[in-house]
Amino acid sequence: MYQWRKFEFFEEKYVAKCTIPEEEEQDDNNVKEKEKERKIECCSSGRGKVVTGFDDGTVCFFDRGLKFNYSFQPHSSSVLFIQQLKQRNFLVTIGEDEQLTPQQSALCLKVFDLDKMQSESTSTASPDCVGILRIFTNQFPEAMITSFIVLEEVPPILLIAIGLDNGSIYCIKGDIARERITRFKLQVENHSDKTLSSITGLGFRVDGQSLQLFAVTPSSVSLFSLHDQPPRRQTLDQIGSGVNSVTMSDRYELIIGRPEAVYFYEVDGRGPCWAFEGEKKLVRWFRGYLLCVIADQRTGKHTFNIYDLKNRLIAHSALVKDVSHMLYEWGNIILIMTDKSTLCIGEKDMESKLDMLFKKNLYTVAINLVQTQQADAAATSEVLRKYGDHLYSKQDYDEAMSQYINTIGQLEPSYVIQKFLDAQRIYNLTNYLEKLHEKGLASKDHTTLLLNCYTKLKDVEKLNLFIRSEDSIGELKFDVETAIRVCRSANYHEHAMYVAKKAGRHEWYLKILLEDLGSYEEALEYISSLESSQAGMTIKEYGKILIEHKPSETIQILIRLCTDEGDKRGHSNGVYVSMLPSPVDFLSIFVHHPHSLMDFLEKYTNKVKDSPAQVEINNTLLELYISNELNFPSVSQSNEGADYLNVASEKTSKISVQTNGTISDHKSSKKEKGRLERREKGLHMLKSAWPPETEHPLYDVDLAIILCEMNSFKDGLLYLYEKMKLYKEVIACYMQAHDHNGLIACCKRLGDSVKGGDPSLWADVLKYFGELGEDCSKEVKEVLNYIERDNILPPIIVLQTLSKNPCLTLSVIKDYIARKLEQESKVIEEDRQAIEKYQEDTQAMRKEVQDLRTNARIFQLSKCTACTFTLDLPAVHFMCMHSFHLWCLGDNEKECPACAPEYRSVLEMKRNLEQNSKSQDRFFQQVKNSKDGFSVIAEYFGKGIISKTSNGSTPGLGSGNASSSSGF
């Protein structure tokens, strides 16, 4: 005990007096005298109050600061024991009352509800007594009570244990207020000497559903298991203790104070003991501290000590008077002396304790203190930091680092790192960084620093351990990218590759293989081992390097990815194919290797016929096939396609003017051969990808036309124009190439209207020959035959067109003109005869009109035109010489039923012609589509549709004014 350090972790707050004010007893003439005689028999605390019981039967309540609140008298004679309950505001007392009969004991137990007050007079009030219980009965003989304890079970159940001087324990359990109780008796071993069997202390132990009771006598320590029926007794020790030196710890340990030491008891017997000399007058437990009032036999003085058993220190020590009771309330320790004076002792705050220890450089004590008192992590870390700073200032770097390591998670790592960077203590710094990574609190910078430490120390073993220590866990506790970057910069490529592979960072693994080690075959093997999605991503990133060094192997991997050769796959399963990577996604890696790209796409199209990206694939292949040279990226992949074509054409022209050396000729011929082979493939693709039964091809037609034009691919252009029915563009190609035979043959095939051709092509061909400026008599004659056969152009147009060519003579068209003149003469004669006939018909119509206007009409019909019966009056006669009964006409009396349909059809035809004349688009469309536009215009004039004056509707003659008479 003398080796324990003493500290003042507690302080005396105030001193007071547990007395009743004089005004409370103003009716008593001997107040002062009675006050001196009154003695405190018992004390209790709880629910913010201190309760004292006096020998005159009075109970007093004191508030914070031991200020008197109120008092009442539960017993007439004396209050022996008192207990303030915690769960309910109840007070349990044992005291002496008036003895009604000699057979009944004067001792009784009472329960008061402190929340209910009853007024006894105008000036005093007392709590409501909810239960009174006689302790001793016939089954439970009377004896002296030596100890008393109450256990609050589930309200309103109480378990009360009363220890007697004869070694018996009376237990009362139940609801005392409702008198629903059970009694039972526990017996400690009997001794002939009554003083040896007196119960000096009791203590309940609650462990889950188990309930046990410690019982202490001067000669034994026993434990009763109350959950057994009957309760089972177990002797823990053959040595006991006296009154007031028995208490319970917050871990339900029994504590007994004896002159030589303080003993702790568990359910299985005696536990640890602490050798504190002196008679233990009072022993209590408070918030992990052991409280002892020790009497020094030599000096007779009493010392109050507060022991911190975990840290082996005395938290407070003070000389005190004779202490009769010890309580704790409001977070303070309250000592009540025999002279009724009280001493209140409170614990200092943690900061004050630590400041006291820091001033004495007692950092280990401070650390133990914060740990045992369960301080928060921040406070503990601050103590450890100060201890580490103290050790660092003493240049004890190893021990300082051990303290700093314990602050990980609370203290900013840069605080520690900066200290050891300055001190050049790389070994300590490495240790700290390792612990930081173990706890998963390291950042990228910490990982970089740790790996740099390893590489600076050239400690390959630790580097291996750091990187490979997570094999069984699976997840690395450091920043992967940082570790890879540092290992690469220090030329630890194997370590970097291991980290990349372990973390699944395939891009870093391949970057090291390709850029640092140049292991292209190993890189390809690694890519082959990955899943399809991961392999596709890595090839997109590093495919350019692989194509440059290992083109065929890379193409094989791409084919496997895009076709999944390892699995049984049907080519017709379009849904399955759409789930695979598309070859279009990998076009960018072939940007400088068009030959490899062509090889890849050809192999893919040979395996997959129904790819969702077939159009894009065919477009790319067409660019490769049609391009003059394959030295640059394809047109669609470059924003400078036109420049590329210009460069290609320049290169071609340069090659053509080279010397006729052997090597040069060989290269040129090889290039030309390759170009022709590609052109054949391109033409085949143009045809095969546009089957006759489909409307749209499996490639972009506009792009194909542009490519053919830019690369002068005549065969492709002709096929596309003809397929798109752009016949004029087809013959334009022949005209541009001066291929007269091909031009005429093409017109024979495409200009036949019977087969769906365009006859106007012959007009374009004739115009071409007319503007040619060279002798083409043979071709012109052949063209004129077809123009004459289909009557495509008038002779005047033919003459005007051919007159522009000075190389043509009249003999070319002499026969054609003679035939056309003969045909025109026949037509003129036929027209003259038709005119004469129309003039005669017109003259006859005019005469008839004049006759109708000037002469009367005689109606001689004797029968009705409608019903063919004899015509009777009333009758209706029309100018068209039709007569009808009036009842045969019905409501229509102004129109001849026989002539009306013909008349209406004529009117409808005229109305339609007038409406058509207003549609300019239709008129011009007819003029454009007609072989002789003049005839269309003449027809419109002839029908009277095109006129300067507006023609009104002319009433017909057949439905002229009708005349009716009743007796005509």
mmCIF file of C-alpha atoms in Angstrom, residues 75 182 259 445 480 656 818:
data_model
loop_
_atom_site.group_PDB
_atom_site.id
_atom_site.type_symbol
_atom_site.label_atom_id
_atom_site.label_comp_id
_atom_site.label_asym_id
_atom_site.label_seq_id
_atom_site.Cartn_x
_atom_site.Cartn_y
_atom_site.Cartn_z
ATOM 1 C CA HIS A 75 -42.556 5.326 13.949
ATOM 2 C CA THR A 182 -44.643 -14.736 0.781
ATOM 3 C CA PRO A 259 -8.047 -5.470 9.577
ATOM 4 C CA ASP A 445 0.199 9.585 -50.139
ATOM 5 C CA VAL A 480 -3.626 0.033 -55.640
ATOM 6 C CA SER A 656 3.939 6.312 -112.508
ATOM 7 C CA ALA A 818 -37.088 12.435 -145.562
#
